[in-house]
PDB file of C-alpha atoms in Angstrom:
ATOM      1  CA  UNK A  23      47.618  91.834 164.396  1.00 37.00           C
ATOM      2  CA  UNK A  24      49.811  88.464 164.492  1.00 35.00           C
ATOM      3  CA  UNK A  25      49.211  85.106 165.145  1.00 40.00           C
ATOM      4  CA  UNK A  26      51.601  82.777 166.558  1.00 39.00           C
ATOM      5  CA  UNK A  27      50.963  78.869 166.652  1.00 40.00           C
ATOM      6  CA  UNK A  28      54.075  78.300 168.007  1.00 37.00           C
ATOM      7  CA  UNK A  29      57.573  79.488 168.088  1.00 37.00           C
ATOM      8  CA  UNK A  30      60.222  79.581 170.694  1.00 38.00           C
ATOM      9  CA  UNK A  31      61.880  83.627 171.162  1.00 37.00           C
ATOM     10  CA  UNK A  32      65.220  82.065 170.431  1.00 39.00           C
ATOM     11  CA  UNK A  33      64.442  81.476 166.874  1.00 41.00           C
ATOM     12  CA  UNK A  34      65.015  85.226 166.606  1.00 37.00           C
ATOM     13  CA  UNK A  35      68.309  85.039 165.340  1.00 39.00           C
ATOM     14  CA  UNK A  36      66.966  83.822 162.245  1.00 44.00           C
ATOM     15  CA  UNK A  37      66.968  86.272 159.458  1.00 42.00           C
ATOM     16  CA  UNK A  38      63.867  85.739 157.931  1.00 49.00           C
ATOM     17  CA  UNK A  39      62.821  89.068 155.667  1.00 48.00           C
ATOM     18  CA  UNK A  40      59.708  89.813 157.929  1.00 48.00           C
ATOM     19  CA  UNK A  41      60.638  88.156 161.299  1.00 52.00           C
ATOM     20  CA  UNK A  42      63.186  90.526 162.141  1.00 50.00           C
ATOM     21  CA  UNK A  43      62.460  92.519 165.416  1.00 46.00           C
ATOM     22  CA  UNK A  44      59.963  89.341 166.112  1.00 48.00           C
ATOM     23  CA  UNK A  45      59.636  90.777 169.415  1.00 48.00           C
ATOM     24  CA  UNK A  46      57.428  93.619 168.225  1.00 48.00           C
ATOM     25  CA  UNK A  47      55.956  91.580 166.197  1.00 47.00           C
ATOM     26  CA  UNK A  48      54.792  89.359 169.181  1.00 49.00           C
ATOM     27  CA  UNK A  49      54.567  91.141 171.792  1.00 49.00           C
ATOM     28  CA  UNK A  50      53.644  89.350 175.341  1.00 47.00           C
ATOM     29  CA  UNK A  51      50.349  91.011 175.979  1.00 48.00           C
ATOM     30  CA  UNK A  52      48.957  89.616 172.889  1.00 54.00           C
ATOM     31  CA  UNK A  53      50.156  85.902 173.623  1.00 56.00           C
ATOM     32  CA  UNK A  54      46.573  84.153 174.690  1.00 61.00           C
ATOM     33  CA  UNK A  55      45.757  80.814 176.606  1.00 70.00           C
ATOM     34  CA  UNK A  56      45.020  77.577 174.750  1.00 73.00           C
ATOM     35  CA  UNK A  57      41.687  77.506 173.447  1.00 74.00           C
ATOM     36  CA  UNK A  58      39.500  75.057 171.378  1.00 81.00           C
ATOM     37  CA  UNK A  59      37.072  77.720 169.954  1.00 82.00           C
ATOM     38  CA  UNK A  60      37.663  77.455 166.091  1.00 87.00           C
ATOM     39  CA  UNK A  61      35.482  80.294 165.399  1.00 89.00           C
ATOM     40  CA  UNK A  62      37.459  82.455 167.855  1.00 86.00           C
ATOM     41  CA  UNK A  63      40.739  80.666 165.918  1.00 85.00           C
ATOM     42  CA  UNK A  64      39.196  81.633 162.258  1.00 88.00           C
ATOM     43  CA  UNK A  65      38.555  85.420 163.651  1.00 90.00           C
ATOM     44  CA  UNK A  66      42.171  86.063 164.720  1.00 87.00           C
ATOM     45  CA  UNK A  67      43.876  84.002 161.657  1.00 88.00           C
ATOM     46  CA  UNK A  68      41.741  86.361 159.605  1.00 90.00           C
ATOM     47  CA  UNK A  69      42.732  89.626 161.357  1.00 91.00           C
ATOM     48  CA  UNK A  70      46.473  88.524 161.504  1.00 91.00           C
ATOM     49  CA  UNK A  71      49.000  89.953 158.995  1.00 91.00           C
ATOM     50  CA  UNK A  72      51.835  87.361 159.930  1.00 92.00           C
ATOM     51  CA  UNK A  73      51.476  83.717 160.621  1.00 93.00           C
ATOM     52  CA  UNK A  74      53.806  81.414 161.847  1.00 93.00           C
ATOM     53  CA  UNK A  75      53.442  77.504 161.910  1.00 94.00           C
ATOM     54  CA  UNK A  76      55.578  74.779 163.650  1.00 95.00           C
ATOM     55  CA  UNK A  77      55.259  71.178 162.076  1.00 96.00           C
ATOM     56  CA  UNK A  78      56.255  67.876 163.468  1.00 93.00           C
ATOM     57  CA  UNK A  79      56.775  64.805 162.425  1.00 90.00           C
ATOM     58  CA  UNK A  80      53.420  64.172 162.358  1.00 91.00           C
ATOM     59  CA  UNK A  81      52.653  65.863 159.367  1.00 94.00           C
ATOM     60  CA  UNK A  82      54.791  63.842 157.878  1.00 95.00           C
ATOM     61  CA  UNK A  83      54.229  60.055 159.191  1.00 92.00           C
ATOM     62  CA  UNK A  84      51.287  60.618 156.982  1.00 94.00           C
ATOM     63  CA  UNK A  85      53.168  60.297 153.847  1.00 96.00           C
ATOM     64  CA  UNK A  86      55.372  57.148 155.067  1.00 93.00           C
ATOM     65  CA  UNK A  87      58.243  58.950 156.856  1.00 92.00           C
ATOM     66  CA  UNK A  88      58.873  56.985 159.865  1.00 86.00           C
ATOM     67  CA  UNK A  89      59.390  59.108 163.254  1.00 82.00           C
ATOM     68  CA  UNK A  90      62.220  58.401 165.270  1.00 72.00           C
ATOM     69  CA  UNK A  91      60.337  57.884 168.399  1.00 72.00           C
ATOM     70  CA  UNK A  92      57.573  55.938 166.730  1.00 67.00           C
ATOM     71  CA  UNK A  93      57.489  52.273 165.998  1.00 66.00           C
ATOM     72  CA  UNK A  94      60.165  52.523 163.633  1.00 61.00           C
ATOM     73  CA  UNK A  95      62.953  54.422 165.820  1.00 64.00           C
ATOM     74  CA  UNK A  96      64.951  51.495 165.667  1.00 64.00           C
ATOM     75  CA  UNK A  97      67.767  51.594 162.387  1.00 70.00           C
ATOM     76  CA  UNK A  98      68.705  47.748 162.608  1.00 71.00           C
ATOM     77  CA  UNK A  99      69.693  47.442 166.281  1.00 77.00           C
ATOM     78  CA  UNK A 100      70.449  51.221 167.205  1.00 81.00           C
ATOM     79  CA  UNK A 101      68.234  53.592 168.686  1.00 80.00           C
ATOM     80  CA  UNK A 102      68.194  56.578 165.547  1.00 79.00           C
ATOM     81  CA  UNK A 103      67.883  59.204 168.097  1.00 79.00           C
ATOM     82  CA  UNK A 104      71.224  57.989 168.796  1.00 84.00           C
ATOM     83  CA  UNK A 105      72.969  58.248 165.301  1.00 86.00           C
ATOM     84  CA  UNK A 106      71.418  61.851 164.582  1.00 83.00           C
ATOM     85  CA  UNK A 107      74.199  63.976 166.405  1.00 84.00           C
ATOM     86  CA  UNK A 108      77.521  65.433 165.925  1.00 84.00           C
ATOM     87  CA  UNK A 109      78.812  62.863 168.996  1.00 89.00           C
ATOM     88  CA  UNK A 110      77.830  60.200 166.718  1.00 90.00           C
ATOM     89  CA  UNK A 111      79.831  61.238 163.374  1.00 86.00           C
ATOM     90  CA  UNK A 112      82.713  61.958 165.411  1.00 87.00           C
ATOM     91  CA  UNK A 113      82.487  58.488 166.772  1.00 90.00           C
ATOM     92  CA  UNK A 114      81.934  55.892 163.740  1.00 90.00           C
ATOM     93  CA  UNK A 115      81.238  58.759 160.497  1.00 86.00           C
ATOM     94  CA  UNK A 116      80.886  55.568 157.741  1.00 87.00           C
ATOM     95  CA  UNK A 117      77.693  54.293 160.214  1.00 89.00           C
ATOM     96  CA  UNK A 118      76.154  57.835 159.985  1.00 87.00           C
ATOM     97  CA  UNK A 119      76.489  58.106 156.601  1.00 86.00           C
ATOM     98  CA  UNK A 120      74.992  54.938 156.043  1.00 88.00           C
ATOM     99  CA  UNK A 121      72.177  55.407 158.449  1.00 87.00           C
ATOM    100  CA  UNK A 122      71.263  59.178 156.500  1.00 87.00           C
ATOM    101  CA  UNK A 123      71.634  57.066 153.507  1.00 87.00           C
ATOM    102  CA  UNK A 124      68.958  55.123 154.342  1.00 88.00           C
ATOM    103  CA  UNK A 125      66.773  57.859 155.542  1.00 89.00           C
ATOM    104  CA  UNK A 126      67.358  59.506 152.219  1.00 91.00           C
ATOM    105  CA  UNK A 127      66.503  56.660 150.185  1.00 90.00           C
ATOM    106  CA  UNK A 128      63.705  56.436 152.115  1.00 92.00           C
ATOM    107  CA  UNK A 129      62.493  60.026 152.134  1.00 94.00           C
ATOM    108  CA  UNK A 130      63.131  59.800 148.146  1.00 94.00           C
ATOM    109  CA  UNK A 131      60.303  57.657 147.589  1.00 95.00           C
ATOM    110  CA  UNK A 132      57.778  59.229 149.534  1.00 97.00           C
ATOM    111  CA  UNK A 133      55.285  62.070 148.660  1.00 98.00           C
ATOM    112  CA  UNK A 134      53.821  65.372 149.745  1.00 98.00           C
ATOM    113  CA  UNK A 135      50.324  64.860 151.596  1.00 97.00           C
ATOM    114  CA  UNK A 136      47.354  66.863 151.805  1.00 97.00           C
ATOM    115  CA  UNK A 137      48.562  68.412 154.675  1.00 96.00           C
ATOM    116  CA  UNK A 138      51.823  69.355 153.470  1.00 97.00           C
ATOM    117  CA  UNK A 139      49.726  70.462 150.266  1.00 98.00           C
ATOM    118  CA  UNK A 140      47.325  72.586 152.675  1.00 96.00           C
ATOM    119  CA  UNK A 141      49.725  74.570 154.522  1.00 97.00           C
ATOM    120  CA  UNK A 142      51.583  75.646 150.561  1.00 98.00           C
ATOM    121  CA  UNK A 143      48.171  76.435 149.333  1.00 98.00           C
ATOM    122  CA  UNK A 144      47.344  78.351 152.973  1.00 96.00           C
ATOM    123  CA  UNK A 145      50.945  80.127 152.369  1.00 97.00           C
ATOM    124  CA  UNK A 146      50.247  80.948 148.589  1.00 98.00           C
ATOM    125  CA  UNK A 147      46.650  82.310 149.392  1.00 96.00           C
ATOM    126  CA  UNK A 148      47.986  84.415 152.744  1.00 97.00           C
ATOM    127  CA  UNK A 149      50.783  85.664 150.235  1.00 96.00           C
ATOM    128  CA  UNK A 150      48.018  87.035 147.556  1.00 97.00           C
ATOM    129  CA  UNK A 151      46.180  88.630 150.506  1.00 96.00           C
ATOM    130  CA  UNK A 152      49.586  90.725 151.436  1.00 96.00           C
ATOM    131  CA  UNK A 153      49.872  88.826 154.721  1.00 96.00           C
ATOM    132  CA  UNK A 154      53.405  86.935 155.967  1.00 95.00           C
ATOM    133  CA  UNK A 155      53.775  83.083 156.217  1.00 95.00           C
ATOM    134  CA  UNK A 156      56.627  81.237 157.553  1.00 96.00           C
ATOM    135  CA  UNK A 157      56.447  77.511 158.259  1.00 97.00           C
ATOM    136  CA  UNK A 158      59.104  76.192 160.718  1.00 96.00           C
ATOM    137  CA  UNK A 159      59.435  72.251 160.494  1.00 96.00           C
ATOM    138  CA  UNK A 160      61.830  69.998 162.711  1.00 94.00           C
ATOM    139  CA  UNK A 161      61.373  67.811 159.682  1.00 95.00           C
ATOM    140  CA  UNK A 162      63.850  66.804 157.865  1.00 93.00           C
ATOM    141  CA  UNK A 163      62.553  65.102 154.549  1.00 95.00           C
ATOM    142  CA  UNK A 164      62.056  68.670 152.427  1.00 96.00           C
ATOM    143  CA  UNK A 165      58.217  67.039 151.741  1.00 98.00           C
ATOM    144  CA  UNK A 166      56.844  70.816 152.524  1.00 98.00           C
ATOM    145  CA  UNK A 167      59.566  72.281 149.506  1.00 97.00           C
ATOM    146  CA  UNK A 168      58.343  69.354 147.271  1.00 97.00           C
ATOM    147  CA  UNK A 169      54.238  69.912 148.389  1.00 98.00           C
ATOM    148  CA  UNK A 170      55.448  73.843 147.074  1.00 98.00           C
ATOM    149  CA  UNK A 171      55.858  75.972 150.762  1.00 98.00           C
ATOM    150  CA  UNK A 172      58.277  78.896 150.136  1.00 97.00           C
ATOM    151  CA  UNK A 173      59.131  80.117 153.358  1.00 96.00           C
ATOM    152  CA  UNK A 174      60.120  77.102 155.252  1.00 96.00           C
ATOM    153  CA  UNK A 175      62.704  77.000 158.369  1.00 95.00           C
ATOM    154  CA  UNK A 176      63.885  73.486 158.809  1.00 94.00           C
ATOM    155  CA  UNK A 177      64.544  73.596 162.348  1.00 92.00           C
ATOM    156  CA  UNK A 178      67.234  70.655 162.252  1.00 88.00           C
ATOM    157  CA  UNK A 179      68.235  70.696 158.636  1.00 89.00           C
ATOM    158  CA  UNK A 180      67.835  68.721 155.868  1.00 92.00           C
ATOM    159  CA  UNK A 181      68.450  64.823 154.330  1.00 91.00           C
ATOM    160  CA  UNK A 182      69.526  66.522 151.223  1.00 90.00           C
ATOM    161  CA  UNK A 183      71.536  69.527 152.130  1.00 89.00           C
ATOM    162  CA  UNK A 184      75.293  68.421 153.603  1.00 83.00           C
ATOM    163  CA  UNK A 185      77.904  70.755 155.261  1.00 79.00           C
ATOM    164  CA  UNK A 186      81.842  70.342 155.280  1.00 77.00           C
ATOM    165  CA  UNK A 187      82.927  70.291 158.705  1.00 71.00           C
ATOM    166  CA  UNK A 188      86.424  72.345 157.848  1.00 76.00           C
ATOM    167  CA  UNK A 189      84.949  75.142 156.135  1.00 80.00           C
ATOM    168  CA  UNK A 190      81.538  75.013 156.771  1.00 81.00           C
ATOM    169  CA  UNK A 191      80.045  75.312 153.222  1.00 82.00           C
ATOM    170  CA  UNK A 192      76.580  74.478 152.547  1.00 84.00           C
ATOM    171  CA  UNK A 193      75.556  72.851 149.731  1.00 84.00           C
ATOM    172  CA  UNK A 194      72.189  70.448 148.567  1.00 86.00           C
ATOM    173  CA  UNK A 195      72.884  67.084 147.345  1.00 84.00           C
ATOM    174  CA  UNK A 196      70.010  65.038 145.748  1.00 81.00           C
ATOM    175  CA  UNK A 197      72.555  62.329 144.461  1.00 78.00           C
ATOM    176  CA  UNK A 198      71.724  58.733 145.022  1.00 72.00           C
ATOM    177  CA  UNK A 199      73.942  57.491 146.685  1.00 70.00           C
ATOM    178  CA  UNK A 200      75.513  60.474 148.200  1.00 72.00           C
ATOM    179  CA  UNK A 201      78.842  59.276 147.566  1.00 71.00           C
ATOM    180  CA  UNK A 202      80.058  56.101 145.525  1.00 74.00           C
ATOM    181  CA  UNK A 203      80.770  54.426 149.069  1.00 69.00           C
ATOM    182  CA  UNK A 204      77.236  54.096 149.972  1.00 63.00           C
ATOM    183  CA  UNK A 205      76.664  52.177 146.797  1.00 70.00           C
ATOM    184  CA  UNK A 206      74.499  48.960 147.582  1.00 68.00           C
ATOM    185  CA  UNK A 207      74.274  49.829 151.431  1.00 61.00           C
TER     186      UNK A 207
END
């Protein structure tokens, strides 16, 4: 048996060890209707061999990280959902930069909280037992890494993990700043 908290079929194409053939894994018959019953919840987590989790920015806002549709959307006078796409770099790169900059220097101060420690200690115990764990955050801030979570999907990437747009390589970047012409932005 599976449980699924949440995960969109299109995610698929993601080659996680265990989640290939997802399909199988979650079939339609077993999908059930949004309940409230925790003991009914604790009976099916229990039975399940593979769990998947989505996390939000929720999770998160608990440790500091502000959420871009939250009170502190705004990045001096732009909107941030604004700044976070390709359209944007394209546009005016040096504000992007500067505007991930600050994210990251924000992100860099702020810690794992108990529920980012929960779900690495849920994953580490469900792991023991034999059983499959994959957490899929649209976070951003690599606080379930840090809090210890080894199978994490970040949906929409990562502060600390940059791309080159002409050859596409992938590599993480902790430095602060990023690049020397971020220094005192």
């Amino acid at each position: 048996m599976s449980i699924l908290l949440s995960i969109p079929l299109h995610l698929i194409k993601y080659n996680f060890k265990y989640l290939n053939g997802m399909k199988s894994i979650f079939p339609m018959s077993r999908r059930s209707q949004p309940s409230s019953d925790l003991a009914a919840f604790r009976d099916i987590f229990k039975k399940s061999s593979n769990i998947v989790v989505l996390t939000g920015a929720g999770v998160s806002a608990e440790s500091g990280v502000p959420t871009f549709r939250g009170a502190g959307g705004f990045w001096r006078k732009y909107v941030a959902q604004d700044l976070a796409t390709p359209e944007a770099f394209t546009r005016n790169p040096s504000l992007v930069w500067e505007f991930y900059h600050y994210r990251r220097e924000l992100v860099l101060t702020k810690q794992p909280n108990r529920a980012h420690e929960a779900l690495a200690e849920c994953e580490s115990r469900l792991k023991r037992e034999g059983k499959n764990f994959l957490l899929i955050t649209q976070n951003i801030d690599g606080l379930h890494l840090k809090a210890g979570s080894q199978e994490v999907l970040e949906l929409h990437g990562s502060l600390f993990k940059t791309r080159c747009l002409k050859c596409g390589r992938v590599a993480e970047n902790r430095d602060s700043p990023i690049c020397p012409a971020l220094k005192e932005k």
